[in-house]
Amino acid sequence: MTRFALTVEYDGRPFQGWQRQSSGPSVQRSLEEAAFAVTGEAATVHAAGRTDAGVHALAMRAHVDLTKDIAPFRLMEALNARVRPAPVAVTACEVAADDWHARFSCRARYYRYIVANRRAPLTWERGLAWRVPQPLDVEAMAAAAAVLVGRHDFTTFRSVHCQADSPVRTLDRLVVTRVDDRITVAASARSFLHHQVRSMVGCLALVGMGRWAVADMAAALAARDRAALGLNAPPDGLFFVKADYPPPSP
């Protein structure tokens, strides 16, 4: 049995999310069906994160265990040939240690959310960014983002369907920047709650619109109550950027 570590890129628009489910297509199922077509093995593909419906990935890390004797490059090429026409691509593949796990070995996850702050509708970017037509104050958004950095109870920013044992998370980074009419919110943490990034971005947008003050963000966090959430941003602009892992043991 060989464990293969994969780097996967995908457009989340056609999928119900990463995780295999009966209600519709998923990234996981697409890769597992491709792996079966290549090897004849019913293998499970594990990922660093379980992205929601409509959420994209630039470099999702995953792994799969296979008994077939196949070189990593050949496996990558074969998976990419079989997964078509789904908008999924394996961009890297290598042999991993038996104890390396895409999810449980991960020590940091990075997300990026793109806001198109413009009046005009989106064309080719539809589904790849969240269009907010009202002018947004990025300096106010950045000040509100600073309130959320650190170790907190993020119940307010957690989906009611979240299955995590605890709502406490340490948010290492939440940075808001603007280039022309594109606002980027970059977030990193060891792990995130279900809908946490989208919920934080939605409330940051309220601050940017002037509907919330920085104090309102602090009050929402302190409330530890989902009912205190102001706005949950859509999945369109959310991208899983990368995952970090400890260096391999010498």
Short mmCIF file of N, CA, C and O in Angstrom, two decimals, residues 135-232:
data_model
loop_
_atom_site.label_atom_id
_atom_site.label_comp_id
_atom_site.label_asym_id
_atom_site.label_seq_id
_atom_site.Cartn_x
_atom_site.Cartn_y
_atom_site.Cartn_z
N PRO A 135 -20.08 51.37 -1.84
CA PRO A 135 -18.67 51.65 -1.52
C PRO A 135 -18.31 51.07 -0.15
O PRO A 135 -19.08 51.17 0.80
N LEU A 136 -17.14 50.44 -0.07
CA LEU A 136 -16.69 49.83 1.18
C LEU A 136 -15.47 50.56 1.72
O LEU A 136 -14.53 50.86 0.98
N ASP A 137 -15.49 50.83 3.01
CA ASP A 137 -14.38 51.48 3.71
C ASP A 137 -13.42 50.40 4.17
O ASP A 137 -13.66 49.72 5.17
N VAL A 138 -12.32 50.23 3.45
CA VAL A 138 -11.39 49.15 3.75
C VAL A 138 -10.66 49.38 5.06
O VAL A 138 -10.35 48.43 5.78
N GLU A 139 -10.38 50.62 5.40
CA GLU A 139 -9.70 50.91 6.67
C GLU A 139 -10.57 50.48 7.85
O GLU A 139 -10.07 49.89 8.83
N ALA A 140 -11.85 50.75 7.77
CA ALA A 140 -12.76 50.32 8.84
C ALA A 140 -12.85 48.80 8.88
O ALA A 140 -12.89 48.21 9.97
N MET A 141 -12.87 48.17 7.73
CA MET A 141 -12.92 46.71 7.68
C MET A 141 -11.67 46.11 8.31
O MET A 141 -11.75 45.12 9.05
N ALA A 142 -10.52 46.70 8.03
CA ALA A 142 -9.27 46.20 8.60
C ALA A 142 -9.26 46.34 10.12
O ALA A 142 -8.78 45.45 10.83
N ALA A 143 -9.79 47.45 10.63
CA ALA A 143 -9.86 47.65 12.08
C ALA A 143 -10.78 46.63 12.72
O ALA A 143 -10.49 46.09 13.80
N ALA A 144 -11.89 46.32 12.06
CA ALA A 144 -12.81 45.32 12.58
C ALA A 144 -12.21 43.92 12.52
O ALA A 144 -12.44 43.09 13.39
N ALA A 145 -11.42 43.65 11.47
CA ALA A 145 -10.78 42.35 11.34
C ALA A 145 -9.82 42.10 12.50
O ALA A 145 -9.70 40.97 12.99
N ALA A 146 -9.15 43.15 12.94
CA ALA A 146 -8.18 43.00 14.04
C ALA A 146 -8.85 42.53 15.32
O ALA A 146 -8.22 41.85 16.15
N VAL A 147 -10.13 42.85 15.48
CA VAL A 147 -10.87 42.43 16.68
C VAL A 147 -10.98 40.90 16.75
O VAL A 147 -11.01 40.31 17.84
N LEU A 148 -11.02 40.26 15.59
CA LEU A 148 -11.25 38.81 15.53
C LEU A 148 -9.98 37.98 15.63
O LEU A 148 -10.05 36.77 15.88
N VAL A 149 -8.83 38.61 15.44
CA VAL A 149 -7.57 37.86 15.49
C VAL A 149 -7.28 37.42 16.92
O VAL A 149 -7.50 38.15 17.88
N GLY A 150 -6.80 36.18 17.06
CA GLY A 150 -6.48 35.64 18.37
C GLY A 150 -7.36 34.45 18.71
O GLY A 150 -8.10 33.93 17.85
N ARG A 151 -7.29 34.01 19.95
CA ARG A 151 -8.06 32.86 20.40
C ARG A 151 -9.38 33.32 21.00
O ARG A 151 -9.40 34.08 21.98
N HIS A 152 -10.48 32.86 20.40
CA HIS A 152 -11.81 33.30 20.83
C HIS A 152 -12.80 32.15 20.70
O HIS A 152 -12.57 31.16 20.00
N ASP A 153 -13.94 32.34 21.33
CA ASP A 153 -15.12 31.51 21.09
C ASP A 153 -15.84 32.13 19.89
O ASP A 153 -16.39 33.22 19.98
N PHE A 154 -15.84 31.41 18.76
CA PHE A 154 -16.40 31.94 17.51
C PHE A 154 -17.81 31.40 17.24
O PHE A 154 -18.20 31.26 16.08
N THR A 155 -18.57 31.16 18.31
CA THR A 155 -19.92 30.63 18.12
C THR A 155 -20.76 31.49 17.18
O THR A 155 -21.52 30.99 16.35
N THR A 156 -20.65 32.81 17.30
CA THR A 156 -21.42 33.72 16.44
C THR A 156 -21.12 33.49 14.97
O THR A 156 -22.00 33.64 14.11
N PHE A 157 -19.90 33.11 14.67
CA PHE A 157 -19.45 32.97 13.28
C PHE A 157 -19.41 31.51 12.84
O PHE A 157 -18.73 31.16 11.88
N ARG A 158 -20.19 30.69 13.52
CA ARG A 158 -20.20 29.25 13.28
C ARG A 158 -21.57 28.81 12.78
O ARG A 158 -22.59 29.18 13.35
N SER A 159 -21.61 28.00 11.73
CA SER A 159 -22.88 27.49 11.23
C SER A 159 -23.57 26.64 12.29
O SER A 159 -22.92 25.95 13.09
N VAL A 160 -24.89 26.68 12.29
CA VAL A 160 -25.64 25.84 13.22
C VAL A 160 -25.44 24.35 12.90
O VAL A 160 -25.72 23.49 13.74
N HIS A 161 -24.95 24.05 11.71
CA HIS A 161 -24.70 22.67 11.31
C HIS A 161 -23.25 22.24 11.56
O HIS A 161 -22.87 21.12 11.21
N CYS A 162 -22.46 23.12 12.15
CA CYS A 162 -21.05 22.81 12.41
C CYS A 162 -20.94 21.63 13.36
O CYS A 162 -21.62 21.57 14.39
N GLN A 163 -20.07 20.69 13.04
CA GLN A 163 -19.90 19.48 13.85
C GLN A 163 -18.66 19.49 14.72
O GLN A 163 -18.34 18.48 15.35
N ALA A 164 -17.95 20.62 14.76
CA ALA A 164 -16.74 20.69 15.59
C ALA A 164 -17.09 20.55 17.06
O ALA A 164 -18.15 21.00 17.51
N ASP A 165 -16.21 19.92 17.81
CA ASP A 165 -16.45 19.70 19.23
C ASP A 165 -16.47 21.00 20.03
O ASP A 165 -17.18 21.12 21.03
N SER A 166 -15.67 21.97 19.61
CA SER A 166 -15.56 23.23 20.34
C SER A 166 -15.63 24.42 19.39
O SER A 166 -15.10 24.34 18.27
N PRO A 167 -16.27 25.53 19.80
CA PRO A 167 -16.30 26.73 18.98
C PRO A 167 -15.06 27.61 19.15
O PRO A 167 -14.95 28.66 18.53
N VAL A 168 -14.14 27.19 20.00
CA VAL A 168 -12.94 27.99 20.26
C VAL A 168 -11.89 27.70 19.19
O VAL A 168 -11.54 26.54 18.94
N ARG A 169 -11.42 28.76 18.58
CA ARG A 169 -10.38 28.66 17.56
C ARG A 169 -9.39 29.81 17.74
O ARG A 169 -9.74 30.86 18.29
N THR A 170 -8.18 29.61 17.24
CA THR A 170 -7.18 30.67 17.23
C THR A 170 -7.02 31.16 15.80
O THR A 170 -6.52 30.41 14.93
N LEU A 171 -7.45 32.37 15.54
CA LEU A 171 -7.32 32.98 14.22
C LEU A 171 -5.97 33.69 14.17
O LEU A 171 -5.75 34.67 14.86
N ASP A 172 -5.07 33.18 13.35
CA ASP A 172 -3.72 33.72 13.29
C ASP A 172 -3.62 35.00 12.48
O ASP A 172 -2.81 35.88 12.77
N ARG A 173 -4.47 35.11 11.46
CA ARG A 173 -4.33 36.25 10.54
C ARG A 173 -5.68 36.53 9.88
O ARG A 173 -6.36 35.61 9.45
N LEU A 174 -6.04 37.81 9.81
CA LEU A 174 -7.22 38.25 9.07
C LEU A 174 -6.91 39.65 8.56
O LEU A 174 -6.97 40.62 9.29
N VAL A 175 -6.54 39.72 7.29
CA VAL A 175 -6.03 40.95 6.69
C VAL A 175 -6.92 41.37 5.53
O VAL A 175 -7.28 40.55 4.68
N VAL A 176 -7.26 42.65 5.49
CA VAL A 176 -8.12 43.20 4.44
C VAL A 176 -7.31 44.18 3.61
O VAL A 176 -6.73 45.13 4.15
N THR A 177 -7.26 43.97 2.31
CA THR A 177 -6.53 44.87 1.41
C THR A 177 -7.38 45.18 0.18
O THR A 177 -8.30 44.43 -0.17
N ARG A 178 -7.07 46.29 -0.46
CA ARG A 178 -7.77 46.69 -1.69
C ARG A 178 -6.77 46.99 -2.79
O ARG A 178 -5.75 47.67 -2.57
N VAL A 179 -7.08 46.52 -4.00
CA VAL A 179 -6.38 46.92 -5.22
C VAL A 179 -7.47 47.28 -6.23
O VAL A 179 -8.22 46.41 -6.68
N ASP A 180 -7.58 48.56 -6.53
CA ASP A 180 -8.63 49.06 -7.41
C ASP A 180 -10.00 48.68 -6.83
O ASP A 180 -10.29 49.02 -5.69
N ASP A 181 -10.82 47.95 -7.59
CA ASP A 181 -12.15 47.60 -7.06
C ASP A 181 -12.20 46.19 -6.49
O ASP A 181 -13.27 45.64 -6.25
N ARG A 182 -11.03 45.59 -6.24
CA ARG A 182 -10.97 44.25 -5.66
C ARG A 182 -10.50 44.32 -4.21
O ARG A 182 -9.42 44.84 -3.92
N ILE A 183 -11.32 43.80 -3.31
CA ILE A 183 -10.97 43.72 -1.90
C ILE A 183 -10.71 42.26 -1.57
O ILE A 183 -11.52 41.39 -1.89
N THR A 184 -9.57 42.01 -0.94
CA THR A 184 -9.18 40.65 -0.57
C THR A 184 -9.14 40.53 0.94
O THR A 184 -8.55 41.37 1.62
N VAL A 185 -9.77 39.50 1.46
CA VAL A 185 -9.69 39.17 2.88
C VAL A 185 -8.91 37.86 2.99
O VAL A 185 -9.35 36.83 2.47
N ALA A 186 -7.75 37.91 3.62
CA ALA A 186 -6.88 36.74 3.77
C ALA A 186 -6.95 36.26 5.21
O ALA A 186 -6.73 37.03 6.14
N ALA A 187 -7.25 34.97 5.39
CA ALA A 187 -7.40 34.40 6.72
C ALA A 187 -6.54 33.15 6.85
O ALA A 187 -6.43 32.36 5.90
N SER A 188 -5.94 32.97 8.03
CA SER A 188 -5.20 31.74 8.29
C SER A 188 -5.38 31.32 9.73
O SER A 188 -5.50 32.16 10.64
N ALA A 189 -5.43 30.02 9.94
CA ALA A 189 -5.58 29.42 11.26
C ALA A 189 -5.23 27.95 11.15
O ALA A 189 -5.17 27.39 10.05
N ARG A 190 -5.03 27.32 12.28
CA ARG A 190 -4.80 25.88 12.25
C ARG A 190 -6.05 25.17 11.72
O ARG A 190 -5.96 24.21 10.94
N SER A 191 -7.21 25.63 12.15
CA SER A 191 -8.46 25.08 11.66
C SER A 191 -9.56 26.12 11.77
O SER A 191 -9.45 27.06 12.57
N PHE A 192 -10.60 25.94 10.97
CA PHE A 192 -11.73 26.87 10.96
C PHE A 192 -13.02 26.10 11.24
O PHE A 192 -13.15 24.92 10.95
N LEU A 193 -14.00 26.83 11.76
CA LEU A 193 -15.33 26.28 11.95
C LEU A 193 -16.11 26.35 10.63
O LEU A 193 -15.77 27.12 9.73
N HIS A 194 -17.18 25.58 10.55
CA HIS A 194 -18.03 25.58 9.37
C HIS A 194 -18.63 26.99 9.17
O HIS A 194 -19.27 27.52 10.08
N HIS A 195 -18.39 27.57 8.02
CA HIS A 195 -18.88 28.90 7.64
C HIS A 195 -18.15 30.04 8.35
O HIS A 195 -18.54 31.20 8.20
N GLN A 196 -17.08 29.76 9.10
CA GLN A 196 -16.44 30.83 9.85
C GLN A 196 -15.91 31.94 8.96
O GLN A 196 -16.15 33.13 9.24
N VAL A 197 -15.21 31.59 7.90
CA VAL A 197 -14.63 32.63 7.04
C VAL A 197 -15.74 33.44 6.38
O VAL A 197 -15.71 34.68 6.35
N ARG A 198 -16.75 32.77 5.83
CA ARG A 198 -17.84 33.48 5.18
C ARG A 198 -18.58 34.39 6.14
O ARG A 198 -18.98 35.51 5.79
N SER A 199 -18.76 33.95 7.37
CA SER A 199 -19.46 34.75 8.37
C SER A 199 -18.64 35.98 8.76
O SER A 199 -19.18 37.08 8.91
N MET A 200 -17.34 35.79 8.91
CA MET A 200 -16.48 36.93 9.25
C MET A 200 -16.47 37.95 8.11
O MET A 200 -16.57 39.16 8.35
N VAL A 201 -16.39 37.47 6.88
CA VAL A 201 -16.37 38.38 5.73
C VAL A 201 -17.69 39.13 5.62
O VAL A 201 -17.72 40.34 5.33
N GLY A 202 -18.81 38.46 5.83
CA GLY A 202 -20.11 39.13 5.77
C GLY A 202 -20.19 40.28 6.75
O GLY A 202 -20.68 41.37 6.41
N CYS A 203 -19.73 40.06 7.97
CA CYS A 203 -19.78 41.12 8.98
C CYS A 203 -18.77 42.22 8.68
O CYS A 203 -19.03 43.41 8.94
N LEU A 204 -17.62 41.86 8.11
CA LEU A 204 -16.66 42.89 7.70
C LEU A 204 -17.28 43.78 6.62
O LEU A 204 -17.05 45.01 6.60
N ALA A 205 -18.06 43.18 5.73
CA ALA A 205 -18.73 43.99 4.69
C ALA A 205 -19.71 44.97 5.32
O ALA A 205 -19.82 46.12 4.87
N LEU A 206 -20.42 44.55 6.37
CA LEU A 206 -21.33 45.47 7.05
C LEU A 206 -20.58 46.66 7.64
O LEU A 206 -21.05 47.79 7.59
N VAL A 207 -19.39 46.39 8.18
CA VAL A 207 -18.56 47.49 8.69
C VAL A 207 -18.13 48.40 7.55
O VAL A 207 -18.19 49.64 7.66
N GLY A 208 -17.73 47.80 6.44
CA GLY A 208 -17.30 48.59 5.29
C GLY A 208 -18.41 49.46 4.72
O GLY A 208 -18.16 50.57 4.22
N MET A 209 -19.67 48.98 4.81
CA MET A 209 -20.82 49.76 4.33
C MET A 209 -21.22 50.86 5.31
O MET A 209 -22.03 51.72 4.96
N GLY A 210 -20.70 50.81 6.52
CA GLY A 210 -21.09 51.78 7.54
C GLY A 210 -22.32 51.36 8.33
O GLY A 210 -22.82 52.13 9.15
N ARG A 211 -22.82 50.15 8.10
CA ARG A 211 -23.99 49.67 8.83
C ARG A 211 -23.61 49.14 10.21
O ARG A 211 -24.44 49.08 11.10
N TRP A 212 -22.37 48.73 10.35
CA TRP A 212 -21.81 48.31 11.64
C TRP A 212 -20.59 49.17 11.94
O TRP A 212 -19.88 49.60 11.01
N ALA A 213 -20.33 49.38 13.23
CA ALA A 213 -19.08 49.97 13.68
C ALA A 213 -18.16 48.85 14.15
O ALA A 213 -18.58 47.70 14.30
N VAL A 214 -16.90 49.19 14.39
CA VAL A 214 -15.96 48.20 14.90
C VAL A 214 -16.48 47.61 16.22
O VAL A 214 -16.35 46.41 16.48
N ALA A 215 -17.11 48.45 17.02
CA ALA A 215 -17.66 47.99 18.30
C ALA A 215 -18.74 46.93 18.10
O ALA A 215 -18.92 46.04 18.94
N ASP A 216 -19.48 47.03 17.00
CA ASP A 216 -20.51 46.02 16.73
C ASP A 216 -19.88 44.66 16.43
O ASP A 216 -20.44 43.62 16.78
N MET A 217 -18.73 44.68 15.76
CA MET A 217 -18.03 43.42 15.51
C MET A 217 -17.60 42.80 16.84
O MET A 217 -17.75 41.59 17.06
N ALA A 218 -17.05 43.63 17.72
CA ALA A 218 -16.63 43.13 19.02
C ALA A 218 -17.81 42.60 19.82
O ALA A 218 -17.71 41.56 20.50
N ALA A 219 -18.94 43.27 19.73
CA ALA A 219 -20.14 42.83 20.45
C ALA A 219 -20.65 41.51 19.90
O ALA A 219 -21.10 40.63 20.65
N ALA A 220 -20.60 41.35 18.57
CA ALA A 220 -21.05 40.10 17.96
C ALA A 220 -20.18 38.94 18.41
O ALA A 220 -20.67 37.84 18.71
N LEU A 221 -18.87 39.17 18.45
CA LEU A 221 -17.95 38.13 18.90
C LEU A 221 -18.23 37.76 20.35
O LEU A 221 -18.30 36.57 20.71
N ALA A 222 -18.41 38.78 21.19
CA ALA A 222 -18.63 38.55 22.62
C ALA A 222 -19.97 37.87 22.89
O ALA A 222 -20.13 37.17 23.90
N ALA A 223 -20.93 38.05 21.99
CA ALA A 223 -22.26 37.47 22.21
C ALA A 223 -22.23 35.95 22.21
O ALA A 223 -23.05 35.31 22.87
N ARG A 224 -21.32 35.37 21.45
CA ARG A 224 -21.23 33.91 21.34
C ARG A 224 -22.60 33.30 21.03
O ARG A 224 -23.04 32.33 21.64
N ASP A 225 -23.24 33.92 20.03
CA ASP A 225 -24.62 33.53 19.68
C ASP A 225 -24.79 33.73 18.18
O ASP A 225 -24.61 34.84 17.67
N ARG A 226 -25.14 32.69 17.46
CA ARG A 226 -25.31 32.79 16.01
C ARG A 226 -26.35 33.84 15.64
O ARG A 226 -26.27 34.45 14.56
N ALA A 227 -27.31 34.09 16.51
CA ALA A 227 -28.34 35.09 16.24
C ALA A 227 -27.74 36.49 16.15
O ALA A 227 -28.37 37.40 15.60
N ALA A 228 -26.53 36.69 16.68
CA ALA A 228 -25.89 38.00 16.65
C ALA A 228 -25.15 38.25 15.34
O ALA A 228 -24.64 39.35 15.11
N LEU A 229 -25.09 37.24 14.47
CA LEU A 229 -24.40 37.40 13.19
C LEU A 229 -25.14 38.39 12.32
O LEU A 229 -26.37 38.32 12.18
N GLY A 230 -24.42 39.30 11.70
CA GLY A 230 -25.06 40.28 10.84
C GLY A 230 -25.31 39.79 9.43
O GLY A 230 -26.37 40.04 8.84
N LEU A 231 -24.33 39.06 8.85
CA LEU A 231 -24.44 38.66 7.45
C LEU A 231 -23.46 37.53 7.18
O LEU A 231 -22.30 37.58 7.60
N ASN A 232 -23.92 36.51 6.48
CA ASN A 232 -23.07 35.41 6.04
C ASN A 232 -22.79 35.61 4.55
O ASN A 232 -23.71 35.59 3.74
#
